[in-house]
Amino acid sequence: MYKMTRCTIYILFVSLFLGCADRERFVPHIVDSPEMDKAAYTFVGARPRTEQQVVEQLRELQKVRMEPYTIGMSDVLDVEVYNETELSSTNLTVRTDGCISLPLVGDIEVMELSVSEATAKVEKAYEKYLVEPRVTINPVQMKSGSYTILGKVGSSGTYPISSQMTLLDAIATAGGFRTGMFRGNTVEMADLENSYIVRDGKTLPVSFVKLIREHDMLHNIPLLPGDYIYIPSTRNQEIYVFGAVPSAAAYAYRDNMTVSHAVTYSGGFKVGARKKDIRIVRGGLSNPVVFTVNYPKILDGQMLDFKLKPGDIVYVPQTHIANWNDLISQIMPTFETLDYAGVTNNEESRR
């Protein structure tokens, strides 16, 4: 009776502490996992969404519309002056002062202007030298208005985003889902079950299975600049080690692989690593369960080594993690810079 009461008090304490950090998006829950010592680990995950909550959120996301494109810093523009080849310019980058430099008229500030407004401004500048100048401005790269899609698509990368662009448009622009051969048949390599889209550091309640296989267009949400889409592989037999480690990468999964193995493969810890606060994300970022592991206790024999599963993310933080959104914000930069298809490491290849 005493042990049960003590456990209940502990759970309530953790619930109150983490619930204050983000009541709407993050609450702790205990995970029933027979292969682990429940007394040794802290189990924390994102609040499961009900079906009605998902529908309501998707309806709100359907209402979101991108503001009309305005020229931003680092955008690349082509400026053509009709019948004046020597005055036309290509690959002009908008500088930090918001200007581009044009022949004859010099610097013209175009940042935060629409394309039509910038065109009118350039034409007015050329009126001092030309009769009824006609100017065309074409955005070549829109750094201020783009989305990123990585994983098992035809061409991973960052793409300019246009108004009214949807998730299906983004996938089509990237060349659709990648396919491969299995026993003489063409098979889809994209793992739709664990694919996800992140906006402002938060995973959106979009189901790629319902969108692609069930044709539920409620999940075909309009995109916004900065959206990040990841399509994992169906042949995912890897674990990922990120954070305060020398070699952040994906590593081939092996039977009975543990956190200790993952730490060894990634070269140990960097200075400042929070070894007592290692997080293991299981189930992908679309439906996560997060485990907290105290690594020094494993080394001291006070805790069983944590057994990993294919697809697990092992994250070693350098700063305190208060809630799920905090964890996502720390993990996402690595997701955006690593293309898993190119960074997979095998234990033998490191010898």
GROMACS .gro file of C-alpha atoms in nm:
model
  351
    1MET     CA    1   0.000   0.000   0.000
    2TYR     CA    2   0.285   0.234   0.087
    3LYS     CA    3   0.463   0.170  -0.246
    4MET     CA    4   0.147   0.235  -0.445
    5THR     CA    5   0.081   0.564  -0.264
    6ARG     CA    6   0.439   0.674  -0.313
    7CYS     CA    7   0.424   0.597  -0.687
    8THR     CA    8   0.094   0.782  -0.722
    9ILE     CA    9   0.235   1.092  -0.551
   10TYR     CA   10   0.538   1.083  -0.783
   11ILE     CA   11   0.321   1.063  -1.094
   12LEU     CA   12   0.104   1.352  -0.976
   13PHE     CA   13   0.412   1.561  -0.904
   14VAL     CA   14   0.558   1.503  -1.252
   15SER     CA   15   0.216   1.574  -1.407
   16LEU     CA   16   0.185   1.906  -1.227
   17PHE     CA   17   0.541   2.011  -1.311
   18LEU     CA   18   0.532   1.933  -1.682
   19GLY     CA   19   0.167   2.032  -1.719
   20CYS     CA   20   0.252   2.387  -1.609
   21ALA     CA   21   0.508   2.409  -1.887
   22ASP     CA   22   0.255   2.347  -2.162
   23ARG     CA   23  -0.090   2.236  -2.049
   24GLU     CA   24  -0.238   2.230  -2.397
   25ARG     CA   25   0.025   2.031  -2.583
   26PHE     CA   26   0.225   1.825  -2.336
   27VAL     CA   27   0.133   1.598  -2.045
   28PRO     CA   28   0.316   1.295  -1.905
   29HIS     CA   29   0.182   0.944  -1.926
   30ILE     CA   30   0.306   0.605  -1.814
   31VAL     CA   31   0.387   0.362  -2.094
   32ASP     CA   32   0.325  -0.009  -2.040
   33SER     CA   33   0.647  -0.165  -2.169
   34PRO     CA   34   0.718  -0.515  -2.029
   35GLU     CA   35   1.072  -0.521  -2.169
   36MET     CA   36   1.183  -0.234  -1.942
   37ASP     CA   37   1.222  -0.178  -1.572
   38LYS     CA   38   0.940   0.070  -1.503
   39ALA     CA   39   1.100   0.183  -1.179
   40ALA     CA   40   1.418   0.285  -1.361
   41TYR     CA   41   1.284   0.506  -1.638
   42THR     CA   42   1.073   0.817  -1.668
   43PHE     CA   43   0.815   0.789  -1.948
   44VAL     CA   44   0.700   1.110  -2.103
   45GLY     CA   45   0.511   1.175  -2.425
   46ALA     CA   46   0.287   1.414  -2.612
   47ARG     CA   47  -0.085   1.423  -2.531
   48PRO     CA   48  -0.274   1.183  -2.762
   49ARG     CA   49  -0.522   1.369  -2.981
   50THR     CA   50  -0.880   1.247  -3.003
   51GLU     CA   51  -1.033   1.203  -3.348
   52GLN     CA   52  -1.260   1.502  -3.292
   53GLN     CA   53  -0.967   1.719  -3.186
   54VAL     CA   54  -0.777   1.620  -3.500
   55VAL     CA   55  -1.073   1.710  -3.723
   56GLU     CA   56  -1.116   2.047  -3.553
   57GLN     CA   57  -0.745   2.129  -3.586
   58LEU     CA   58  -0.740   2.025  -3.952
   59ARG     CA   59  -1.041   2.246  -4.023
   60GLU     CA   60  -0.856   2.539  -3.869
   61LEU     CA   61  -0.544   2.458  -4.073
   62GLN     CA   62  -0.756   2.454  -4.390
   63LYS     CA   63  -0.846   2.818  -4.324
   64VAL     CA   64  -0.483   2.928  -4.310
   65ARG     CA   65  -0.370   3.113  -4.620
   66MET     CA   66  -0.027   3.244  -4.711
   67GLU     CA   67   0.006   3.617  -4.735
   68PRO     CA   68   0.079   3.750  -5.087
   69TYR     CA   69   0.447   3.707  -5.169
   70THR     CA   70   0.671   3.997  -5.080
   71ILE     CA   71   1.040   4.016  -5.162
   72GLY     CA   72   1.261   3.927  -4.868
   73MET     CA   73   1.626   3.934  -4.773
   74SER     CA   74   1.841   3.680  -4.964
   75ASP     CA   75   1.576   3.632  -5.233
   76VAL     CA   76   1.728   3.603  -5.580
   77LEU     CA   77   1.572   3.802  -5.865
   78ASP     CA   78   1.610   3.840  -6.241
   79VAL     CA   79   1.539   4.192  -6.369
   80GLU     CA   80   1.475   4.236  -6.741
   81VAL     CA   81   1.447   4.576  -6.908
   82TYR     CA   82   1.264   4.536  -7.239
   83ASN     CA   83   1.485   4.607  -7.544
   84GLU     CA   84   1.773   4.707  -7.315
   85THR     CA   85   1.989   4.398  -7.285
   86GLU     CA   86   2.279   4.582  -7.122
   87LEU     CA   87   2.051   4.700  -6.842
   88SER     CA   88   1.903   4.359  -6.767
   89SER     CA   89   2.047   4.162  -6.473
   90THR     CA   90   2.024   3.802  -6.351
   91ASN     CA   91   2.070   3.638  -6.011
   92LEU     CA   92   2.049   3.956  -5.808
   93THR     CA   93   2.047   3.877  -5.436
   94VAL     CA   94   1.850   4.107  -5.207
   95ARG     CA   95   2.108   4.235  -4.961
   96THR     CA   96   2.071   4.284  -4.587
   97ASP     CA   97   1.984   4.650  -4.649
   98GLY     CA   98   1.690   4.536  -4.865
   99CYS     CA   99   1.841   4.663  -5.191
  100ILE     CA  100   1.949   4.527  -5.526
  101SER     CA  101   2.198   4.707  -5.747
  102LEU     CA  102   2.098   4.780  -6.108
  103PRO     CA  103   2.294   4.923  -6.400
  104LEU     CA  104   2.259   5.299  -6.447
  105VAL     CA  105   2.020   5.358  -6.156
  106GLY     CA  106   2.224   5.200  -5.876
  107ASP     CA  107   2.067   5.069  -5.554
  108ILE     CA  108   1.691   5.016  -5.541
  109GLU     CA  109   1.523   4.904  -5.218
  110VAL     CA  110   1.280   4.622  -5.292
  111MET     CA  111   1.249   4.428  -4.966
  112GLU     CA  112   0.893   4.383  -4.835
  113LEU     CA  113   0.750   4.496  -5.170
  114SER     CA  114   0.533   4.277  -5.390
  115VAL     CA  115   0.674   4.192  -5.732
  116SER     CA  116   0.440   4.442  -5.899
  117GLU     CA  117   0.537   4.716  -5.651
  118ALA     CA  118   0.906   4.648  -5.705
  119THR     CA  119   0.857   4.648  -6.082
  120ALA     CA  120   0.684   4.988  -6.071
  121LYS     CA  121   0.963   5.127  -5.852
  122VAL     CA  122   1.236   5.010  -6.091
  123GLU     CA  123   1.047   5.145  -6.393
  124LYS     CA  124   1.014   5.484  -6.223
  125ALA     CA  125   1.389   5.489  -6.158
  126TYR     CA  126   1.462   5.421  -6.524
  127GLU     CA  127   1.222   5.695  -6.643
  128LYS     CA  128   1.507   5.942  -6.594
  129TYR     CA  129   1.701   5.767  -6.871
  130LEU     CA  130   1.448   5.579  -7.087
  131VAL     CA  131   1.117   5.658  -7.254
  132GLU     CA  132   0.840   5.442  -7.107
  133PRO     CA  133   1.069   5.170  -6.971
  134ARG     CA  134   0.915   4.823  -6.939
  135VAL     CA  135   1.057   4.608  -6.663
  136THR     CA  136   0.994   4.246  -6.567
  137ILE     CA  137   1.104   4.104  -6.231
  138ASN     CA  138   1.114   3.727  -6.188
  139PRO     CA  139   1.186   3.570  -5.846
  140VAL     CA  140   1.440   3.289  -5.901
  141GLN     CA  141   1.486   3.182  -5.539
  142MET     CA  142   1.249   3.290  -5.265
  143LYS     CA  143   1.441   3.232  -4.943
  144SER     CA  144   1.174   3.416  -4.749
  145GLY     CA  145   0.901   3.195  -4.892
  146SER     CA  146   0.998   2.829  -4.911
  147TYR     CA  147   0.931   2.484  -4.767
  148THR     CA  148   1.162   2.187  -4.710
  149ILE     CA  149   1.085   1.826  -4.794
  150LEU     CA  150   1.328   1.542  -4.722
  151GLY     CA  151   1.321   1.165  -4.729
  152LYS     CA  152   1.182   0.922  -4.981
  153VAL     CA  153   1.070   1.165  -5.250
  154GLY     CA  154   1.206   1.212  -5.598
  155SER     CA  155   1.414   1.520  -5.518
  156SER     CA  156   1.464   1.622  -5.155
  157GLY     CA  157   1.538   1.988  -5.089
  158THR     CA  158   1.402   2.334  -5.028
  159TYR     CA  159   1.149   2.469  -5.277
  160PRO     CA  160   0.991   2.810  -5.330
  161ILE     CA  161   0.635   2.823  -5.211
  162SER     CA  162   0.354   2.978  -5.409
  163SER     CA  163   0.021   3.105  -5.282
  164GLN     CA  164  -0.248   2.841  -5.233
  165MET     CA  165   0.010   2.560  -5.246
  166THR     CA  166  -0.106   2.245  -5.067
  167LEU     CA  167   0.070   1.944  -4.918
  168LEU     CA  168  -0.006   1.734  -5.227
  169ASP     CA  169   0.136   2.011  -5.447
  170ALA     CA  170   0.455   2.006  -5.239
  171ILE     CA  171   0.494   1.629  -5.278
  172ALA     CA  172   0.431   1.652  -5.653
  173THR     CA  173   0.685   1.934  -5.690
  174ALA     CA  174   0.945   1.715  -5.517
  175GLY     CA  175   0.884   1.438  -5.770
  176GLY     CA  176   0.638   1.228  -5.575
  177PHE     CA  177   0.724   0.932  -5.355
  178ARG     CA  178   1.030   0.728  -5.437
  179THR     CA  179   0.984   0.366  -5.548
  180GLY     CA  180   1.213   0.065  -5.557
  181MET     CA  181   1.223  -0.298  -5.668
  182PHE     CA  182   1.132  -0.586  -5.437
  183ARG     CA  183   1.119  -0.942  -5.575
  184GLY     CA  184   1.069  -0.810  -5.925
  185ASN     CA  185   0.788  -0.574  -5.831
  186THR     CA  186   0.788  -0.196  -5.801
  187VAL     CA  187   0.712  -0.097  -5.441
  188GLU     CA  188   0.666   0.236  -5.268
  189MET     CA  189   0.956   0.321  -5.036
  190ALA     CA  190   0.777   0.596  -4.845
  191ASP     CA  191   0.658   0.513  -4.493
  192LEU     CA  192   0.331   0.708  -4.492
  193GLU     CA  193   0.242   0.591  -4.141
  194ASN     CA  194   0.537   0.778  -3.988
  195SER     CA  195   0.559   1.073  -4.228
  196TYR     CA  196   0.496   1.414  -4.076
  197ILE     CA  197   0.488   1.788  -4.133
  198VAL     CA  198   0.625   2.041  -3.885
  199ARG     CA  199   0.528   2.408  -3.862
  200ASP     CA  200   0.686   2.654  -3.619
  201GLY     CA  201   0.845   2.367  -3.429
  202LYS     CA  202   0.518   2.175  -3.383
  203THR     CA  203   0.403   1.859  -3.561
  204LEU     CA  204   0.068   1.904  -3.733
  205PRO     CA  205  -0.212   1.643  -3.702
  206VAL     CA  206  -0.184   1.540  -4.067
  207SER     CA  207  -0.220   1.173  -4.162
  208PHE     CA  208  -0.036   1.091  -4.483
  209VAL     CA  209  -0.212   0.754  -4.488
  210LYS     CA  210  -0.556   0.915  -4.492
  211LEU     CA  211  -0.445   1.173  -4.746
  212ILE     CA  212  -0.274   0.940  -4.994
  213ARG     CA  213  -0.453   0.608  -4.952
  214GLU     CA  214  -0.798   0.717  -4.836
  215HIS     CA  215  -0.807   1.043  -5.036
  216ASP     CA  216  -0.922   1.242  -4.732
  217MET     CA  217  -0.865   1.597  -4.856
  218LEU     CA  218  -0.909   1.741  -4.506
  219HIS     CA  219  -0.545   1.642  -4.457
  220ASN     CA  220  -0.436   1.824  -4.774
  221ILE     CA  221  -0.363   2.146  -4.587
  222PRO     CA  222  -0.232   2.468  -4.745
  223LEU     CA  223   0.141   2.519  -4.691
  224LEU     CA  224   0.309   2.816  -4.526
  225PRO     CA  225   0.668   2.941  -4.559
  226GLY     CA  226   0.902   2.745  -4.334
  227ASP     CA  227   0.700   2.421  -4.334
  228TYR     CA  228   0.914   2.107  -4.300
  229ILE     CA  229   0.799   1.772  -4.443
  230TYR     CA  230   0.976   1.442  -4.380
  231ILE     CA  231   0.896   1.112  -4.554
  232PRO     CA  232   1.085   0.820  -4.391
  233SER     CA  233   1.167   0.491  -4.560
  234THR     CA  234   0.962   0.176  -4.528
  235ARG     CA  235   1.292  -0.010  -4.500
  236ASN     CA  236   1.382   0.187  -4.190
  237GLN     CA  237   1.625  -0.033  -3.999
  238GLU     CA  238   1.819   0.253  -3.845
  239ILE     CA  239   1.841   0.444  -3.522
  240TYR     CA  240   1.929   0.814  -3.510
  241VAL     CA  241   2.167   0.978  -3.266
  242PHE     CA  242   2.148   1.358  -3.240
  243GLY     CA  243   2.250   1.634  -3.006
  244ALA     CA  244   2.565   1.671  -2.797
  245VAL     CA  245   2.759   1.386  -2.962
  246PRO     CA  246   3.062   1.409  -3.195
  247SER     CA  247   2.900   1.216  -3.482
  248ALA     CA  248   2.529   1.292  -3.514
  249ALA     CA  249   2.394   1.055  -3.779
  250ALA     CA  250   2.179   0.752  -3.860
  251TYR     CA  251   2.324   0.413  -3.768
  252ALA     CA  252   2.228   0.066  -3.887
  253TYR     CA  253   2.010  -0.109  -3.630
  254ARG     CA  254   2.131  -0.438  -3.485
  255ASP     CA  255   1.954  -0.692  -3.269
  256ASN     CA  256   1.964  -0.609  -2.898
  257MET     CA  257   2.102  -0.262  -2.970
  258THR     CA  258   2.101  -0.033  -2.664
  259VAL     CA  259   2.161   0.329  -2.570
  260SER     CA  260   2.518   0.238  -2.473
  261HIS     CA  261   2.579   0.109  -2.826
  262ALA     CA  262   2.432   0.428  -2.975
  263VAL     CA  263   2.658   0.644  -2.757
  264THR     CA  264   2.964   0.441  -2.860
  265TYR     CA  265   2.882   0.459  -3.232
  266SER     CA  266   2.838   0.837  -3.213
  267GLY     CA  267   3.174   0.888  -3.043
  268GLY     CA  268   3.064   0.949  -2.684
  269PHE     CA  269   2.957   1.288  -2.552
  270LYS     CA  270   3.049   1.649  -2.620
  271VAL     CA  271   3.135   1.886  -2.337
  272GLY     CA  272   2.818   2.003  -2.164
  273ALA     CA  273   2.608   1.700  -2.262
  274ARG     CA  274   2.324   1.630  -2.018
  275LYS     CA  275   2.399   1.260  -1.970
  276LYS     CA  276   2.128   1.225  -1.706
  277ASP     CA  277   1.863   1.356  -1.943
  278ILE     CA  278   1.901   1.153  -2.264
  279ARG     CA  279   1.572   1.134  -2.456
  280ILE     CA  280   1.462   0.845  -2.677
  281VAL     CA  281   1.181   0.933  -2.918
  282ARG     CA  282   0.987   0.629  -3.035
  283GLY     CA  283   0.707   0.612  -3.290
  284GLY     CA  284   0.830   0.899  -3.509
  285LEU     CA  285   0.749   1.265  -3.462
  286SER     CA  286   0.392   1.208  -3.580
  287ASN     CA  287   0.294   0.981  -3.290
  288PRO     CA  288   0.573   1.001  -3.033
  289VAL     CA  289   0.646   0.845  -2.698
  290VAL     CA  290   0.949   0.992  -2.524
  291PHE     CA  291   1.166   0.803  -2.274
  292THR     CA  292   1.413   0.977  -2.043
  293VAL     CA  293   1.729   0.781  -1.959
  294ASN     CA  294   1.991   0.855  -1.691
  295TYR     CA  295   2.309   0.728  -1.858
  296PRO     CA  296   2.543   0.750  -1.555
  297LYS     CA  297   2.307   0.514  -1.370
  298ILE     CA  298   2.343   0.262  -1.653
  299LEU     CA  299   2.721   0.278  -1.621
  300ASP     CA  300   2.698   0.239  -1.242
  301GLY     CA  301   2.471  -0.063  -1.275
  302GLN     CA  302   2.180   0.118  -1.109
  303MET     CA  303   1.967   0.104  -1.425
  304LEU     CA  304   1.924  -0.151  -1.702
  305ASP     CA  305   2.064  -0.047  -2.038
  306PHE     CA  306   1.781   0.088  -2.256
  307LYS     CA  307   1.697  -0.147  -2.545
  308LEU     CA  308   1.637   0.038  -2.871
  309LYS     CA  309   1.403  -0.038  -3.161
  310PRO     CA  310   1.442   0.047  -3.532
  311GLY     CA  311   1.353   0.409  -3.596
  312ASP     CA  312   1.428   0.528  -3.242
  313ILE     CA  313   1.579   0.875  -3.206
  314VAL     CA  314   1.842   0.906  -2.933
  315TYR     CA  315   1.880   1.272  -2.841
  316VAL     CA  316   2.150   1.401  -2.603
  317PRO     CA  317   2.056   1.757  -2.496
  318GLN     CA  318   2.284   2.035  -2.377
  319THR     CA  319   2.005   2.244  -2.225
  320HIS     CA  320   1.701   2.169  -2.011
  321ILE     CA  321   1.400   2.024  -2.194
  322ALA     CA  322   1.075   2.147  -2.042
  323ASN     CA  323   0.819   1.993  -2.278
  324TRP     CA  324   0.755   1.824  -2.612
  325ASN     CA  325   0.768   2.147  -2.812
  326ASP     CA  326   1.101   2.230  -2.650
  327LEU     CA  327   1.237   1.890  -2.754
  328ILE     CA  328   1.109   1.932  -3.110
  329SER     CA  329   1.274   2.276  -3.141
  330GLN     CA  330   1.608   2.122  -3.044
  331ILE     CA  331   1.579   1.817  -3.270
  332MET     CA  332   1.449   1.990  -3.584
  333PRO     CA  333   1.773   2.171  -3.689
  334THR     CA  334   1.945   1.832  -3.720
  335PHE     CA  335   1.650   1.691  -3.918
  336GLU     CA  336   1.683   1.982  -4.158
  337THR     CA  337   2.058   1.940  -4.215
  338LEU     CA  338   2.085   1.561  -4.237
  339ASP     CA  339   1.949   1.371  -4.536
  340TYR     CA  340   1.906   1.026  -4.392
  341ALA     CA  341   1.961   0.860  -4.727
  342GLY     CA  342   2.315   0.994  -4.732
  343VAL     CA  343   2.431   0.980  -4.373
  344THR     CA  344   2.354   0.620  -4.275
  345ASN     CA  345   2.654   0.472  -4.100
  346ASN     CA  346   2.730   0.105  -4.053
  347GLU     CA  347   2.942  -0.025  -3.769
  348GLU     CA  348   3.178  -0.209  -4.004
  349SER     CA  349   3.233   0.103  -4.219
  350ARG     CA  350   3.366   0.287  -3.915
  351ARG     CA  351   3.639   0.028  -3.845
   0.00000   0.00000   0.00000
